[in-house]
mmCIF file of C-alpha atoms and ligand atoms in Angstrom:
data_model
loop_
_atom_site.group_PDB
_atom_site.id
_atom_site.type_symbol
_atom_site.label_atom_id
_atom_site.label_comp_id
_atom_site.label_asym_id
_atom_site.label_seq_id
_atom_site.Cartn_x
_atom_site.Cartn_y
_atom_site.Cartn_z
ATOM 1 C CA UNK A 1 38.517 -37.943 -46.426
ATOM 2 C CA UNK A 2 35.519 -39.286 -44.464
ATOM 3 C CA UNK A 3 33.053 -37.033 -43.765
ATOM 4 C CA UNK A 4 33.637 -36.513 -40.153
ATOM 5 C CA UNK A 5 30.044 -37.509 -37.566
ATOM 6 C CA UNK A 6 28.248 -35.282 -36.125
ATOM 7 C CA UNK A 7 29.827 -36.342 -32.915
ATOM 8 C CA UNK A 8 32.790 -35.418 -34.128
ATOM 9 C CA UNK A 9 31.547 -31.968 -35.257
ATOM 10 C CA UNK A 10 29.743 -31.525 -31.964
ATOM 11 C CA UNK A 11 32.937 -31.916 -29.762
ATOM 12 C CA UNK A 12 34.890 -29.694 -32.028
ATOM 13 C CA UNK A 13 32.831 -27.034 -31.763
ATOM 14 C CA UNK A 14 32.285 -27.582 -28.199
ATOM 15 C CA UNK A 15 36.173 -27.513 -27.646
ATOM 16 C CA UNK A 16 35.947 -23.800 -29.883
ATOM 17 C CA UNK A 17 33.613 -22.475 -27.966
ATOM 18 C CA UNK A 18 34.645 -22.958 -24.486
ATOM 19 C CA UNK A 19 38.032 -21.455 -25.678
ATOM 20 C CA UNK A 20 36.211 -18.523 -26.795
ATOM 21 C CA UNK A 21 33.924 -18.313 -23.572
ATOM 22 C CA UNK A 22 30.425 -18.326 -25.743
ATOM 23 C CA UNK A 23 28.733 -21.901 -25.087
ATOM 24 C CA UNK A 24 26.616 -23.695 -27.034
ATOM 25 C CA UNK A 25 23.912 -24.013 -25.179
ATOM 26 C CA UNK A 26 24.428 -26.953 -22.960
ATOM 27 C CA UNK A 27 21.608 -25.614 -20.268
ATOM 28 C CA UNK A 28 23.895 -24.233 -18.074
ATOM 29 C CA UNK A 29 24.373 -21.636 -20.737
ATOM 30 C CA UNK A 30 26.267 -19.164 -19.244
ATOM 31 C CA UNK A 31 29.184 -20.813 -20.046
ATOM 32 C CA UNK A 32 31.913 -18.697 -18.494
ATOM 33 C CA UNK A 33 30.426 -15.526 -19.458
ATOM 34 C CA UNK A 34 31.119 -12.070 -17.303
ATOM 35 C CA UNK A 35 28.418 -10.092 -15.919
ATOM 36 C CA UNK A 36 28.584 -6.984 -13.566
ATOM 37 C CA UNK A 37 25.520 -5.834 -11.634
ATOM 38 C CA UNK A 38 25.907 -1.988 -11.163
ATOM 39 C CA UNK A 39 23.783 -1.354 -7.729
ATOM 40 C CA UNK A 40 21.832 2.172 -7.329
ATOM 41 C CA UNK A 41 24.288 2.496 -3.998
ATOM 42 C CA UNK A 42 26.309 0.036 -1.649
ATOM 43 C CA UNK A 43 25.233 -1.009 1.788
ATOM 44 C CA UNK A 44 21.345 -0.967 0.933
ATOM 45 C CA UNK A 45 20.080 -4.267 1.945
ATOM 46 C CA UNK A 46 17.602 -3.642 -0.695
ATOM 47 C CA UNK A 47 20.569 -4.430 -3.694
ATOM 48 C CA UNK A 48 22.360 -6.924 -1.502
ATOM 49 C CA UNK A 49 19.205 -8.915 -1.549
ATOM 50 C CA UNK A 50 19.504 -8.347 -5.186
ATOM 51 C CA UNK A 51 22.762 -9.617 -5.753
ATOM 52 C CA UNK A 52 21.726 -12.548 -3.297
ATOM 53 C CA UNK A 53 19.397 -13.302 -6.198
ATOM 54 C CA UNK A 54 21.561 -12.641 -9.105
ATOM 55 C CA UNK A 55 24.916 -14.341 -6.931
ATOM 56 C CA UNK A 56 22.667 -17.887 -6.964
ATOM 57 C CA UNK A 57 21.106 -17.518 -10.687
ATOM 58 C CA UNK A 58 24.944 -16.991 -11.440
ATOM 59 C CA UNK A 59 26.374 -20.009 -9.889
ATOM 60 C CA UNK A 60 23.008 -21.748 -11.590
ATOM 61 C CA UNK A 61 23.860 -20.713 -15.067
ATOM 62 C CA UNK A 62 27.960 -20.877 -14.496
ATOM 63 C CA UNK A 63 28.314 -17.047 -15.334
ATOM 64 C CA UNK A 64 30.966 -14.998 -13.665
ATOM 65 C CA UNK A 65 28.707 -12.280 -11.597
ATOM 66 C CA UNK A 66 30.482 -8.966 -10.716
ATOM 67 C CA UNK A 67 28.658 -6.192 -8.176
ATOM 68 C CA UNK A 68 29.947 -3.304 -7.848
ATOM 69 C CA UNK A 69 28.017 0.313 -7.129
ATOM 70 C CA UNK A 70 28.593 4.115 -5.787
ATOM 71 C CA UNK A 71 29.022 5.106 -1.890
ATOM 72 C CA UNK A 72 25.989 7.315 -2.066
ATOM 73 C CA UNK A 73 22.463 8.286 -4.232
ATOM 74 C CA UNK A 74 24.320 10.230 -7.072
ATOM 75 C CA UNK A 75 24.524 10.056 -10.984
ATOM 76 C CA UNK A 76 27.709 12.038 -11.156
ATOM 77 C CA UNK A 77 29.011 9.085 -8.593
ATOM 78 C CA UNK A 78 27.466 6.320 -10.277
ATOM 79 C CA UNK A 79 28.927 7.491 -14.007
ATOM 80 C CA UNK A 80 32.709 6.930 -12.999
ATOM 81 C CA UNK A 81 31.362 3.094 -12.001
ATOM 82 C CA UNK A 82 30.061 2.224 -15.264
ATOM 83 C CA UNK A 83 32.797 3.766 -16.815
ATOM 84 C CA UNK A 84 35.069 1.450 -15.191
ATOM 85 C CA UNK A 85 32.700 -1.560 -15.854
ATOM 86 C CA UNK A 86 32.277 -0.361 -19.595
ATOM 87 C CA UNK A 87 36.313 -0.468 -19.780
ATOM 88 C CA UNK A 88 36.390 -4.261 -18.493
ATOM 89 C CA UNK A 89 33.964 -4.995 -21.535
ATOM 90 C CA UNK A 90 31.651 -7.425 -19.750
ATOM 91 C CA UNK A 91 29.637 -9.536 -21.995
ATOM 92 C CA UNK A 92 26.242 -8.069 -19.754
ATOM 93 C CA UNK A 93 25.533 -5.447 -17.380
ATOM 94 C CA UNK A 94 22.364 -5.351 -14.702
ATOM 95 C CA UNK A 95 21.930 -1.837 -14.089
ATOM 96 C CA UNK A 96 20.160 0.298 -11.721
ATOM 97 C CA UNK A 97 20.466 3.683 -13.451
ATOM 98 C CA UNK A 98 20.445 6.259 -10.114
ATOM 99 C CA UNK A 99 18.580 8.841 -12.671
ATOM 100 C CA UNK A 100 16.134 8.947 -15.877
ATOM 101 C CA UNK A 101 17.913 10.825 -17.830
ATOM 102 C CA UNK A 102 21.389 11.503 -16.641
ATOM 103 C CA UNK A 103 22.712 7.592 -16.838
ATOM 104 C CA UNK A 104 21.552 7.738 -20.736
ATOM 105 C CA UNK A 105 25.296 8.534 -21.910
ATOM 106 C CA UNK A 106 27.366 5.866 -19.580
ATOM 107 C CA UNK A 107 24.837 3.200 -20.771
ATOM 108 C CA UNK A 108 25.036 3.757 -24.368
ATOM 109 C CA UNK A 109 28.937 3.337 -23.750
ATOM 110 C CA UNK A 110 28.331 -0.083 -22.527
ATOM 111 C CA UNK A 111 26.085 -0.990 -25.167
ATOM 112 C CA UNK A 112 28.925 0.530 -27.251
ATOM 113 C CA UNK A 113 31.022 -1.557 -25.744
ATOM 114 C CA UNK A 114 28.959 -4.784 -26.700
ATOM 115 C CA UNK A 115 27.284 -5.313 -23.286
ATOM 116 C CA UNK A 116 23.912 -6.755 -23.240
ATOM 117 C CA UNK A 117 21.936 -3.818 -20.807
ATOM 118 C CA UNK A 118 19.625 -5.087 -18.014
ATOM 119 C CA UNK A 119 18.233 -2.650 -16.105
ATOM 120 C CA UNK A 120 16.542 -3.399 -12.571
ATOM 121 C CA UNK A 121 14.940 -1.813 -10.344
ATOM 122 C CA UNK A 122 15.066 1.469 -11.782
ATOM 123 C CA UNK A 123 15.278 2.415 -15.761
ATOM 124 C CA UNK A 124 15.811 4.983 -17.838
ATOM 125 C CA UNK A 125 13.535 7.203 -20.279
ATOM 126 C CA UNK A 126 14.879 5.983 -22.934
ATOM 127 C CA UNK A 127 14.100 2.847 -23.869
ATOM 128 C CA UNK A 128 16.549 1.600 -26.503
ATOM 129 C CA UNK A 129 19.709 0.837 -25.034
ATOM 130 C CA UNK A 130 18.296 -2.216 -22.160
ATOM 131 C CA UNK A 131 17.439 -5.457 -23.429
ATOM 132 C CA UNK A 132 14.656 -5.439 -20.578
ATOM 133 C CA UNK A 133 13.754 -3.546 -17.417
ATOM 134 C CA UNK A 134 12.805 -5.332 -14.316
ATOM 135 C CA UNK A 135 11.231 -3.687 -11.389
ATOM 136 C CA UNK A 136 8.200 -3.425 -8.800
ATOM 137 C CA UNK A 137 4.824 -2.222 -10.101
ATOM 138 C CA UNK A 138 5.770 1.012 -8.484
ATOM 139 C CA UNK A 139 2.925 3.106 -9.380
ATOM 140 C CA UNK A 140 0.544 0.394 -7.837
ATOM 141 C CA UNK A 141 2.808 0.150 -4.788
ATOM 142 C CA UNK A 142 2.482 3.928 -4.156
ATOM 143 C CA UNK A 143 -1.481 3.580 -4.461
ATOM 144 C CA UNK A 144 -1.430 0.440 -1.945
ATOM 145 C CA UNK A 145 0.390 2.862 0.550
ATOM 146 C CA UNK A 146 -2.253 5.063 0.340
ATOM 147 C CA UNK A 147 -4.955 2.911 0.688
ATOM 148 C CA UNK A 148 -3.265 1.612 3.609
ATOM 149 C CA UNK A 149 -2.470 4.659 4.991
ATOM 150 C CA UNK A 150 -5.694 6.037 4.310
ATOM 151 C CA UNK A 151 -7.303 3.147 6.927
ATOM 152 C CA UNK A 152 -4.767 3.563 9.197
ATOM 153 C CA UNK A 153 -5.390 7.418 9.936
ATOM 154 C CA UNK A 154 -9.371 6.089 9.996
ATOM 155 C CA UNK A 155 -9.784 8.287 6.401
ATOM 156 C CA UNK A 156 -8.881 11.643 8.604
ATOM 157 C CA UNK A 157 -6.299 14.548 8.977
ATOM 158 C CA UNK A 158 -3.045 15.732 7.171
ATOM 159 C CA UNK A 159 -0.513 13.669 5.540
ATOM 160 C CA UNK A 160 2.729 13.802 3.475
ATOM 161 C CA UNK A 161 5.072 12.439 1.736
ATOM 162 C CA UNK A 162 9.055 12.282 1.965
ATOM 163 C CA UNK A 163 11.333 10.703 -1.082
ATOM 164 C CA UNK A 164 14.803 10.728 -2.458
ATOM 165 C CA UNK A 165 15.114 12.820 -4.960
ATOM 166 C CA UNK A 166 12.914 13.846 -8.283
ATOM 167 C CA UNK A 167 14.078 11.732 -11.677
ATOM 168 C CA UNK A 168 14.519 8.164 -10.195
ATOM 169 C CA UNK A 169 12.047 6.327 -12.151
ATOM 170 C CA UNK A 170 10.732 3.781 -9.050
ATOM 171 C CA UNK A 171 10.539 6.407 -6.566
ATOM 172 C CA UNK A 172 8.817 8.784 -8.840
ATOM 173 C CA UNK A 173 6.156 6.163 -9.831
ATOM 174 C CA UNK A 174 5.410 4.865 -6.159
ATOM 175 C CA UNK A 175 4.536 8.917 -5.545
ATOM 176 C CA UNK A 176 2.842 9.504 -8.569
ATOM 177 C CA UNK A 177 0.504 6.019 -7.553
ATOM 178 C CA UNK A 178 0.402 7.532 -3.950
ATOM 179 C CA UNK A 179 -0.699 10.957 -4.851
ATOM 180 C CA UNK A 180 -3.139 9.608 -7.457
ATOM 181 C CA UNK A 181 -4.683 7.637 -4.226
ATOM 182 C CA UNK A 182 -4.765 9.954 -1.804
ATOM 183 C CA UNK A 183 -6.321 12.284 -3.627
ATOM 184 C CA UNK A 184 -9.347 9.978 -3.981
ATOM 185 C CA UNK A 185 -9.875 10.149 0.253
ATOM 186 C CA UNK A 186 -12.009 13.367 0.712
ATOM 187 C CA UNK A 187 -11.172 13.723 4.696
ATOM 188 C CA UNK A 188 -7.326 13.449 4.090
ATOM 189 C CA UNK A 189 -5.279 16.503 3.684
ATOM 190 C CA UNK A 190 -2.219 15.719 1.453
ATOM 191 C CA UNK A 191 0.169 18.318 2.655
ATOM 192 C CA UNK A 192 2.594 16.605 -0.346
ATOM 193 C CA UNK A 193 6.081 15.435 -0.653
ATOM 194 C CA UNK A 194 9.796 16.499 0.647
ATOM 195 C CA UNK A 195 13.353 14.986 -0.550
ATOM 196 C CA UNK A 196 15.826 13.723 1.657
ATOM 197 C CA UNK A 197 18.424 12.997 -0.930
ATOM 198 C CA UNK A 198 18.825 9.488 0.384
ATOM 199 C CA UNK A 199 20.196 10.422 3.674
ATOM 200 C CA UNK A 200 18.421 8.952 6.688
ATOM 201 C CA UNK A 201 19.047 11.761 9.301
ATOM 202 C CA UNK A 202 17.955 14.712 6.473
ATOM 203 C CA UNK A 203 14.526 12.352 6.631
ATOM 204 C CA UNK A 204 14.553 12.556 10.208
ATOM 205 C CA UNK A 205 14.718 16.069 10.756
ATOM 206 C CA UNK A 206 12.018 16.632 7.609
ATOM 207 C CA UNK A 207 9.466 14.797 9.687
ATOM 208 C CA UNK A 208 10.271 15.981 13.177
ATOM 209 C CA UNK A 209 10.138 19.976 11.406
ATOM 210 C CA UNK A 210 7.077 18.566 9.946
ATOM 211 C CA UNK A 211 5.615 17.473 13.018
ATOM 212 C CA UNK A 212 6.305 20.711 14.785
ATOM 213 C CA UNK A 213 4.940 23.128 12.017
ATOM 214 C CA UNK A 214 1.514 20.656 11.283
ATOM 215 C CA UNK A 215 -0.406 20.139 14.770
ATOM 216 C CA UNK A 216 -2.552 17.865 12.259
ATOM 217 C CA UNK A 217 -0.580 15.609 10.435
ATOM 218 C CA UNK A 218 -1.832 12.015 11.084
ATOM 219 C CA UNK A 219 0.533 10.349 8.811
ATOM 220 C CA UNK A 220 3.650 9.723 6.503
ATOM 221 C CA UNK A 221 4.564 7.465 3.682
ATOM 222 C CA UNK A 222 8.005 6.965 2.852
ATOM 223 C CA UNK A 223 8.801 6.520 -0.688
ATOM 224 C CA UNK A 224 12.590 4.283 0.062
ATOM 225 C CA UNK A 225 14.343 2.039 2.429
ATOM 226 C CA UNK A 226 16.430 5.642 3.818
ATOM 227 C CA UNK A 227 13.690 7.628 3.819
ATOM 228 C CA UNK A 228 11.105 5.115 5.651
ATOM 229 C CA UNK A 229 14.438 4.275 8.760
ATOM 230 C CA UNK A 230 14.689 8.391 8.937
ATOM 231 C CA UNK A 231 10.716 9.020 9.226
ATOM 232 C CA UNK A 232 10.421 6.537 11.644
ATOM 233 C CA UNK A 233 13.834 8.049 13.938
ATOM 234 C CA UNK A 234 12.012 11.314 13.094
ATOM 235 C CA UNK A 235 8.457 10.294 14.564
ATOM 236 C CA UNK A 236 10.529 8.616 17.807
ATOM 237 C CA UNK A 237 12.216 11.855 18.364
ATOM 238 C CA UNK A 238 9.171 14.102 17.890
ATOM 239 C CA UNK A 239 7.604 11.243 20.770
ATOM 240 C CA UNK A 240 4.545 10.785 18.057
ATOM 241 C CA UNK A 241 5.539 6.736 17.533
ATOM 242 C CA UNK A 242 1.671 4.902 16.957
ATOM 243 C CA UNK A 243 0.009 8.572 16.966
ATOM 244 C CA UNK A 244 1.549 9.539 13.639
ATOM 245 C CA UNK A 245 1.052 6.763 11.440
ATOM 246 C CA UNK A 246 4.046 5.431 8.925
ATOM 247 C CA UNK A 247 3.706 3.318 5.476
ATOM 248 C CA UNK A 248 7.435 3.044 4.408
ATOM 249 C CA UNK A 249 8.176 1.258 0.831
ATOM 250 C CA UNK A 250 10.722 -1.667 1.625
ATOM 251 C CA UNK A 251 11.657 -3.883 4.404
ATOM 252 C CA UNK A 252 15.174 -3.955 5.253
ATOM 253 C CA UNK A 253 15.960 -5.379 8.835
ATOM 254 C CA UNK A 254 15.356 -2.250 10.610
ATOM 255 C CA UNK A 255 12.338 -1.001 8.807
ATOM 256 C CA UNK A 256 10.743 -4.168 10.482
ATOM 257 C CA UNK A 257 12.405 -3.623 14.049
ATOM 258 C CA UNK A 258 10.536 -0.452 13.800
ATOM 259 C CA UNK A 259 7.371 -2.165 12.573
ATOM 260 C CA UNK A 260 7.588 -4.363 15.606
ATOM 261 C CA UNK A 261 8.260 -1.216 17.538
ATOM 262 C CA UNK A 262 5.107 0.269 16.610
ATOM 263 C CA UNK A 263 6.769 3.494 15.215
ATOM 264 C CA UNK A 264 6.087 1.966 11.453
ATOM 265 C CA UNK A 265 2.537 0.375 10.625
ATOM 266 C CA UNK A 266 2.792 -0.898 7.240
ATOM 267 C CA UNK A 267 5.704 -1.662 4.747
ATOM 268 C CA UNK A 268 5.408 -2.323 1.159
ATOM 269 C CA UNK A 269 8.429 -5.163 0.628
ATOM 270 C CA UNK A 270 9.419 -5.858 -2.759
ATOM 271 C CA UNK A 271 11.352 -9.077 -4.053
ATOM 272 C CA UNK A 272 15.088 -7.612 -4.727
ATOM 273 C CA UNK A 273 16.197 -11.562 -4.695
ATOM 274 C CA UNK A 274 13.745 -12.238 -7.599
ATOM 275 C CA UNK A 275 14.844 -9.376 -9.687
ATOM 276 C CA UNK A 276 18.688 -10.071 -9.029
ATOM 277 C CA UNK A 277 17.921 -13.711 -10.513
ATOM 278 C CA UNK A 278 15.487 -12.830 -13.297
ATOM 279 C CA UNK A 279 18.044 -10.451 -14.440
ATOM 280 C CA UNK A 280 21.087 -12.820 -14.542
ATOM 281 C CA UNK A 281 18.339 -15.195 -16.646
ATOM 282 C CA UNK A 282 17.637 -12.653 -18.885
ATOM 283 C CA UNK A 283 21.472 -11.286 -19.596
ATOM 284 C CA UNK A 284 22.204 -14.835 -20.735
ATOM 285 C CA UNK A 285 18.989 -15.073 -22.568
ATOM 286 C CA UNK A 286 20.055 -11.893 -24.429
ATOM 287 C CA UNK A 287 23.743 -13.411 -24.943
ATOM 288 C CA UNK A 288 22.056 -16.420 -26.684
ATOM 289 C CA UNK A 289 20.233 -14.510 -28.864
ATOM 290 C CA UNK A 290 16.773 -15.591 -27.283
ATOM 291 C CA UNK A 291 13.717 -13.454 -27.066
ATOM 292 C CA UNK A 292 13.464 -11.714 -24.305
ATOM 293 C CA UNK A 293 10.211 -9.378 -22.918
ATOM 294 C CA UNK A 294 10.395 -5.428 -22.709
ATOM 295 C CA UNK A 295 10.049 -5.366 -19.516
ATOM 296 C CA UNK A 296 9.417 -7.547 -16.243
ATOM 297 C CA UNK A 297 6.996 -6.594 -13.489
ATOM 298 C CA UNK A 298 7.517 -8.260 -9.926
ATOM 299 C CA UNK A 299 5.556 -9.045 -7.222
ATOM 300 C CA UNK A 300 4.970 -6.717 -4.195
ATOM 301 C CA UNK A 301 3.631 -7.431 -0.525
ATOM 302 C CA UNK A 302 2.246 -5.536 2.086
ATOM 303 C CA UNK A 303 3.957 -6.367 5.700
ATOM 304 C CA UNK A 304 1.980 -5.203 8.617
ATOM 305 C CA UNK A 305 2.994 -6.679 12.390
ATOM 306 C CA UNK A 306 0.264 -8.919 12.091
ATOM 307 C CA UNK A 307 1.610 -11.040 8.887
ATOM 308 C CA UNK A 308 5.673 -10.410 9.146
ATOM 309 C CA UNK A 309 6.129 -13.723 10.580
ATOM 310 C CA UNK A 310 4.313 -15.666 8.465
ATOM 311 C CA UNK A 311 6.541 -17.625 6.085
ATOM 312 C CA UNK A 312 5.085 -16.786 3.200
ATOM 313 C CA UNK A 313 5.885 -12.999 4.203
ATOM 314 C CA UNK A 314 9.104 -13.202 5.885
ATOM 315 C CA UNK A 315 11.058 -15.065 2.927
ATOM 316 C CA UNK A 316 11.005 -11.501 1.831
ATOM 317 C CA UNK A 317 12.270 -9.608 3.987
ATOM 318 C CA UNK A 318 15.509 -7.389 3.264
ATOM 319 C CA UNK A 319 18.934 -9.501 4.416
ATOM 320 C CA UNK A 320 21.985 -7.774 5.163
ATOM 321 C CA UNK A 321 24.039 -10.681 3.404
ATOM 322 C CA UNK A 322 23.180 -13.428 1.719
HETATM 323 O O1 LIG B 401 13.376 1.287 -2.874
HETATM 324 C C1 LIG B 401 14.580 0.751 -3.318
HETATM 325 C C2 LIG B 401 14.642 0.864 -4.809
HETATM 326 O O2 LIG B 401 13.534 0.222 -5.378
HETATM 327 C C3 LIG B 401 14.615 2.306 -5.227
HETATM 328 O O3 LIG B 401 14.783 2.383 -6.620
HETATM 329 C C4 LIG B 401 15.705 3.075 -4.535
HETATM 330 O O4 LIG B 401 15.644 2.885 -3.166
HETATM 331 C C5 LIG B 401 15.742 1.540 -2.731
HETATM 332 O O5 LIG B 401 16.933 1.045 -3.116
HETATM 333 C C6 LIG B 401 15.743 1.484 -1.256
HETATM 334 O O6 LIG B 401 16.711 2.302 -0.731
#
């Protein structure tokens, strides 16, 4: 029998592997492959940017994209999600584990399971299950807010600090990078930080009870999207909008109503769309066995009402839809 060409061979095993959903690496690589992108919670503009990001790198790459995600902040809500997604054995997973240490068992099952794990955004301690992590600098976020800060309350006075909750690996960073900061301004008071458990009106009422019981405080930085909205609601009601000054991480649409408000004066946006894409690129990466880094650090900005229309600030700003 005569030896078959190689054009022959190629199309045969081009035919196989479309019927088996694995390409062969025809650029748009992804072939028909499945990925789900686990959000940290559903209705944050912050992961619908995201999955703006991940949606287009998708369509780019031909790989069926998933999102899916809890109702609220919560491990014990965000376990019952993966364990769905584990049970649909995708071929990869983006995750945003909503905690450090408590997410470790339902991503092992999907690793179990034979998903490639991405993790954005937010990661967990333990290292071995993701193929990558990709997130914000945090830690040099947190010590940009300060500095900001810092100039806005003219180096003077009591501030603090209001977060989620402790054990979220972004939020703790961005703290840890503010605290490190503030500490370094010898006429600030750092009267230091209070969780809201991702719930904008428990934010509010921190900083208005906060207002009331510190005659000094100057300023706030807000560690998340929910915490910076409730801070700034909080400052309105306590009638302290401009006097108490407000550095909130993010920049979803009303973060930056409020900035042009005046009741927020800085906001440190991050570049969700970015990390959504580069995560998709790295899942299919990972499914064609191609290297791929540790871990992926993206850009941040600082948004002040000075620079939030400029184009090369606004393209990232927070959209509720893509
Ligand atoms: O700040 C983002 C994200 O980076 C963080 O991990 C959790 O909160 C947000 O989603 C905003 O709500």
């Amino acid at each position: 029998m005569k030896t078959p060409t190689y054009v022959a061979v190629t199309i045969a095993l081009t035919a196989v592997a479309a019927l088996s959903g694995c390409s062969d690496d025809d650029g748009g690589s992804g072939g028909g492959r499945k990925i789900t992108f686990v959000q940290g919670v559903k209705g944050d503009e912050f992961y619908i940017s995201m999955a703006c990001g991940a949606q287009q790198k998708a369509k780019e790459l031909g790989v069926k994209l998933d999102v899916t995600g809890a109702d609220k902040w919560d491990a014990s809500l965000q376990t019952p999600v993966v364990n769905a997604v584990a049970a649909k054995s995708p071929d990869a997973v983006l995750i945003a584990p909503t905690d450090t240490q408590a997410m470790r068992q339902p991503e092992q099952q999907l690793k179990s399971r034979g998903a490639k794990v991405i993790e954005v955004d937010t990661k967990l301690d333990d290292a071995s299950i993701r193929e990558t992590a990709i997130s914000s600098d945090n830690e040099r976020g947190g010590m940009l807010a300060a500095q900001t800060l810092a100039a806005q309350v003219q180096e003077r006075g009591a501030v603090a600090a209001i977060s989620v909750k402790p054990g979220i690996s972004t939020t703790d960073a961005r703290l840890k990078g503010f605290e490190t900061e503030i500490r370094k301004h010898p006429g600030i008071t750092y009267l230091g930080v209070q969780y809201n458990d991702d719930d904008p009106a428990k934010a509010a009422s921190i900083v208005t009870s906060t207002i009331a019981s510190h005659r000094d405080l100057v300023g706030v930085f807000a560690a998340n999207v929910f915490s910076g909205e409730g801070a700034a609601t909080g400052i309105e009601q306590a009638g302290r909008a401009g006097q108490v000054k407000l550095i909130a991480f993010d920049a979803t649409p009303k973060q930056v109503e409020a900035l042009r408000k005046g009741s927020i004066q800085g906001l440190i946006a991050q570049k969700p769309f970015d990390i959504g894409a580069q995560g998709v690129e790295q899942a299919v990466a990972a499914l064609d066995k191609k290297p791929v880094p540790k871990a992926i650090s993206t850009d941040l900005i600082a948004v002040t009402k000075e620079n939030v229309d400029q184009p090369d600030v606004s393209k990232y700003l927070y959209k509720g839809a893509c």
